[in-house]
Coordinates of C-alpha atoms in Angstrom, one line a residue:
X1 CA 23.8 -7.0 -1.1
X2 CA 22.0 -8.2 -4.1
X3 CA 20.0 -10.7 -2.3
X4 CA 18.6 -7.8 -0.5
X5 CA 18.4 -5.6 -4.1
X6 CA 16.4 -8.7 -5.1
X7 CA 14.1 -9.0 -2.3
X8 CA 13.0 -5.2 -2.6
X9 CA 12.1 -5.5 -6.4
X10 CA 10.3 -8.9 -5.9
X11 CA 8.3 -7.0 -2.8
X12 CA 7.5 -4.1 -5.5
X13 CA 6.1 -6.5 -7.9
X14 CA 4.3 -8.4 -5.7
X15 CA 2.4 -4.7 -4.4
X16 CA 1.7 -4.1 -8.1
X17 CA 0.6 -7.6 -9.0
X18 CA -1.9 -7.5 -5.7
X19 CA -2.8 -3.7 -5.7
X20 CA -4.1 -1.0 -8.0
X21 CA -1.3 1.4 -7.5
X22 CA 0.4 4.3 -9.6
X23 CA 3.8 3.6 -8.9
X24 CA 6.6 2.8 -6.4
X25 CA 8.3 5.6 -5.1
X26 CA 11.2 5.6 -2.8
X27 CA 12.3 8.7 -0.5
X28 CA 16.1 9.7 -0.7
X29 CA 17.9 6.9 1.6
X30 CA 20.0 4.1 0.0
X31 CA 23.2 4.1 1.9
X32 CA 23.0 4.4 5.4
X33 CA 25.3 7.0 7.6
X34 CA 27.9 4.3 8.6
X35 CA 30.4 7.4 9.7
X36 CA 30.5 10.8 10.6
X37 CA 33.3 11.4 8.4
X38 CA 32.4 9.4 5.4
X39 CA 35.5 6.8 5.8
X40 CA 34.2 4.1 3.6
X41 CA 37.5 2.3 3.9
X42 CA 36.4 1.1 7.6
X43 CA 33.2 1.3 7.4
X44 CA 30.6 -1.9 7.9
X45 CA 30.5 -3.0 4.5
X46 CA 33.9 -3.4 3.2
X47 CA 34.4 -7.0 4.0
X48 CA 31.6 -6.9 1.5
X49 CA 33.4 -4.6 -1.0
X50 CA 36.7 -6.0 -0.7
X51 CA 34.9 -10.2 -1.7
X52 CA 33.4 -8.3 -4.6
X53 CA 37.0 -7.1 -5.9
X54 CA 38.2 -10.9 -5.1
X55 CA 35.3 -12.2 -6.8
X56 CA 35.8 -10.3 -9.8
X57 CA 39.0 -10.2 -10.7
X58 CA 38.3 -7.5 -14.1
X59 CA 36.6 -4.8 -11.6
X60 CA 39.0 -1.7 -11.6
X61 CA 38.1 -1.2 -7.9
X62 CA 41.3 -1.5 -5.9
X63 CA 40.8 -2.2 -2.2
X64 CA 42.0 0.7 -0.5
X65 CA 40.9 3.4 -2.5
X66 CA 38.1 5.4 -1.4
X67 CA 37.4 6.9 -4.5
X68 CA 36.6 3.5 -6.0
X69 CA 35.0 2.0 -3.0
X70 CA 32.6 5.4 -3.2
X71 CA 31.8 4.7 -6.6
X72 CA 31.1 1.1 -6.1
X73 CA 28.5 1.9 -3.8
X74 CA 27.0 4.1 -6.7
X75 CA 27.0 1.3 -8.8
X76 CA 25.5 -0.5 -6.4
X77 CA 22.5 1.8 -6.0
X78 CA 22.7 1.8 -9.9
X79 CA 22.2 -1.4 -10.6
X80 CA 19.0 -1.4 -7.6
X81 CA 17.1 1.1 -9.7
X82 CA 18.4 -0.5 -12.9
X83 CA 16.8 -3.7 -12.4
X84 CA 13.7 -2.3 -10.2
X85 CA 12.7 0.0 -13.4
X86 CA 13.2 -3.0 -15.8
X87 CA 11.3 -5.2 -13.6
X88 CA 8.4 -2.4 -13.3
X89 CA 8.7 -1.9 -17.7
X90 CA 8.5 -5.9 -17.9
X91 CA 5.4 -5.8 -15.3
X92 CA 3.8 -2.8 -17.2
X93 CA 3.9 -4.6 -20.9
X94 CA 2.9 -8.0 -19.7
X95 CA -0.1 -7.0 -17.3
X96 CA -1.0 -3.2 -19.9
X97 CA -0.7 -1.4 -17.2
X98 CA 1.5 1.9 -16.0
X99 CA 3.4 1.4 -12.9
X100 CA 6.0 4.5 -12.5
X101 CA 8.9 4.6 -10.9
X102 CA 9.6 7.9 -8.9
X103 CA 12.4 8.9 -6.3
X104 CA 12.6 11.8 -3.7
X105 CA 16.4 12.6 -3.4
X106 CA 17.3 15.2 -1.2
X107 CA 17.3 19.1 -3.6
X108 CA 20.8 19.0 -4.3
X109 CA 22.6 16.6 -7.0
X110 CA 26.1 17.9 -6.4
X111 CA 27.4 21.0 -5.2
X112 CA 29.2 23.3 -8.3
X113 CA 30.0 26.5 -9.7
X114 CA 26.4 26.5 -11.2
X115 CA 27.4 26.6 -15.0
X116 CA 26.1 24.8 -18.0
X117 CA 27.9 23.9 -21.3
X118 CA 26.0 21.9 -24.1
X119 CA 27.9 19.2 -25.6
X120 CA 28.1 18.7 -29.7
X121 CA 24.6 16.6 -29.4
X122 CA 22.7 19.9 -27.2
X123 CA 23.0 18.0 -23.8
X124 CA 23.5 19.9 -21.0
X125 CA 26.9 19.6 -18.7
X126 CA 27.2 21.0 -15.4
X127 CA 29.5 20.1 -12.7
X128 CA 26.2 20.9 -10.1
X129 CA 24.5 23.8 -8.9
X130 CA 26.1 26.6 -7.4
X131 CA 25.4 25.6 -3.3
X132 CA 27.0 24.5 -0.7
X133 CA 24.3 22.1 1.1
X134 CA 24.1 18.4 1.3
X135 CA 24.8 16.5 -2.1
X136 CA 23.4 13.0 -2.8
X137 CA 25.5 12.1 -5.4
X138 CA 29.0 12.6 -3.3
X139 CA 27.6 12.5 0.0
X140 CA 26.5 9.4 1.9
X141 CA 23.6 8.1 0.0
X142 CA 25.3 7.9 -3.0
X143 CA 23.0 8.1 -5.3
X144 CA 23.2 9.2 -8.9
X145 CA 19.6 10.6 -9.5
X146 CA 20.7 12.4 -13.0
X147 CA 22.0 9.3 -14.0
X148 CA 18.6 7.8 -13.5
X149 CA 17.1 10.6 -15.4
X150 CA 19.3 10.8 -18.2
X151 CA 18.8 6.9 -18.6
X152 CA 15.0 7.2 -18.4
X153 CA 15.2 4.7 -15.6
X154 CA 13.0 6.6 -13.4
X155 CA 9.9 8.0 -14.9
X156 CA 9.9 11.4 -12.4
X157 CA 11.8 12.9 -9.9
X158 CA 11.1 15.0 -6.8
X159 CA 13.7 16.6 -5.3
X160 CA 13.5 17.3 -1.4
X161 CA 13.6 20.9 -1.7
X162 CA 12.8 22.4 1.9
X163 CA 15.2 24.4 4.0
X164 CA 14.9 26.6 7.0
X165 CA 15.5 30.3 6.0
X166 CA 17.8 30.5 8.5
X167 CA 20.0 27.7 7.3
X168 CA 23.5 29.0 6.8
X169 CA 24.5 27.3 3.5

C-alpha cells in the first residue's frame, strides 16, 4: 500500500537526516509468500488489487488475470524504489551529502537460456541466465532489480549468491 511505501521512505530519511550513514540497503524481500503455488488471484491482497483497477479506470490490469495482477505487484515494488531513490537524490543535493541506495536480491534475475544479443544502441538483452533456481523477478518477490539498474535507481547491487554444493538446480 502506498501509505506503507510512504512510511518506509520517510523512516529512511529520517535515519539519514539523524545519522551519519552510507546508505540504505534493503535485503531481497518485498512481497511476501502469500501461497505455495503463487496464485495471486486469491491471495491476501487482491481486494487491494482489484480497488486499484476500479480506481483507475485507464490501468490495463484486468481483474482476473494473473499475468497482470503479477506485474502490478512489480510496479508496485517499482514505484517503492522509484520514489525511495528520488527521495535519497533530493536528501543528497539538499544536505551535500552521499547516501546510496543498495539492494541484496537473491543471485538469480530470471531463469533463461543464458544468451546475450546487443540491441542497435550496444545494450545488452538476455532473456536470464541459464539456471534453473529461484528467480526474483517472476517468482514471489517480484522484484525487477535490472530494471533498477538499468534506470540508475539504485546506486549498487549485491546479489545473494550462496548455495549448497549439493543443491540440485
Amino acid at each position: 500500500k502506498e501509505e506503507v511505501q510512504d512510511y518506509i521512505v520517510d523512516v529512511c530519511l529520517e535515519l539519514m537526516e539523524n545519522y551519519d550513514i552510507d546508505a540504505i540497503h534493503f535485503d531481497d524481500y518485498f512481497y511476501a509468500q502469500m501461497s505455495k503455488d503463487i496464485d495471486v488471484l486469491i491471495e491476501a491482497d487482491q481486494d487491494d488489487y482489484v480497488n486499484f483497477i476500479n480506481s483507475n479506470p485507464n490501468c490495463n490490469y484486468k481483474a482476473d488475470n494473473a499475468d497482470d495482477k503479477k506485474q502490478w505487484r512489480r510496479d508496485n515494488v517499482d514505484k517503492f524504489i522509484y520514489d525511495l531513490s528520488c527521495s535519497i537524490r533530493n536528501f543528497n543535493k539538499e544536505n551535500n551529502r552521499s547516501v546510496q541506495l543498495g539492494i541484496s536480491p537473491t543471485g538469480i534475475y530470471q531463469n533463461g537460456d543464458g544468451i546475450v544479443t546487443y540491441d542497435e544502441n550496444g545494450n545488452a538483452i538476455t532473456n536470464g541466465s541459464n539456471t534453473i533456481g529461484q528467480e526474483h523477478n517472476k517468482s514471489y518477490l517480484f522484484c525487477d532489480s535490472k530494471k533498477w539498474i538499468d534506470e540508475e535507481w539504485i546506486d549498487y547491487i549485491i546479489p545473494q549468491s550462496y548455495w549448497g554444493l549439493t543443491h540440485p538446480v
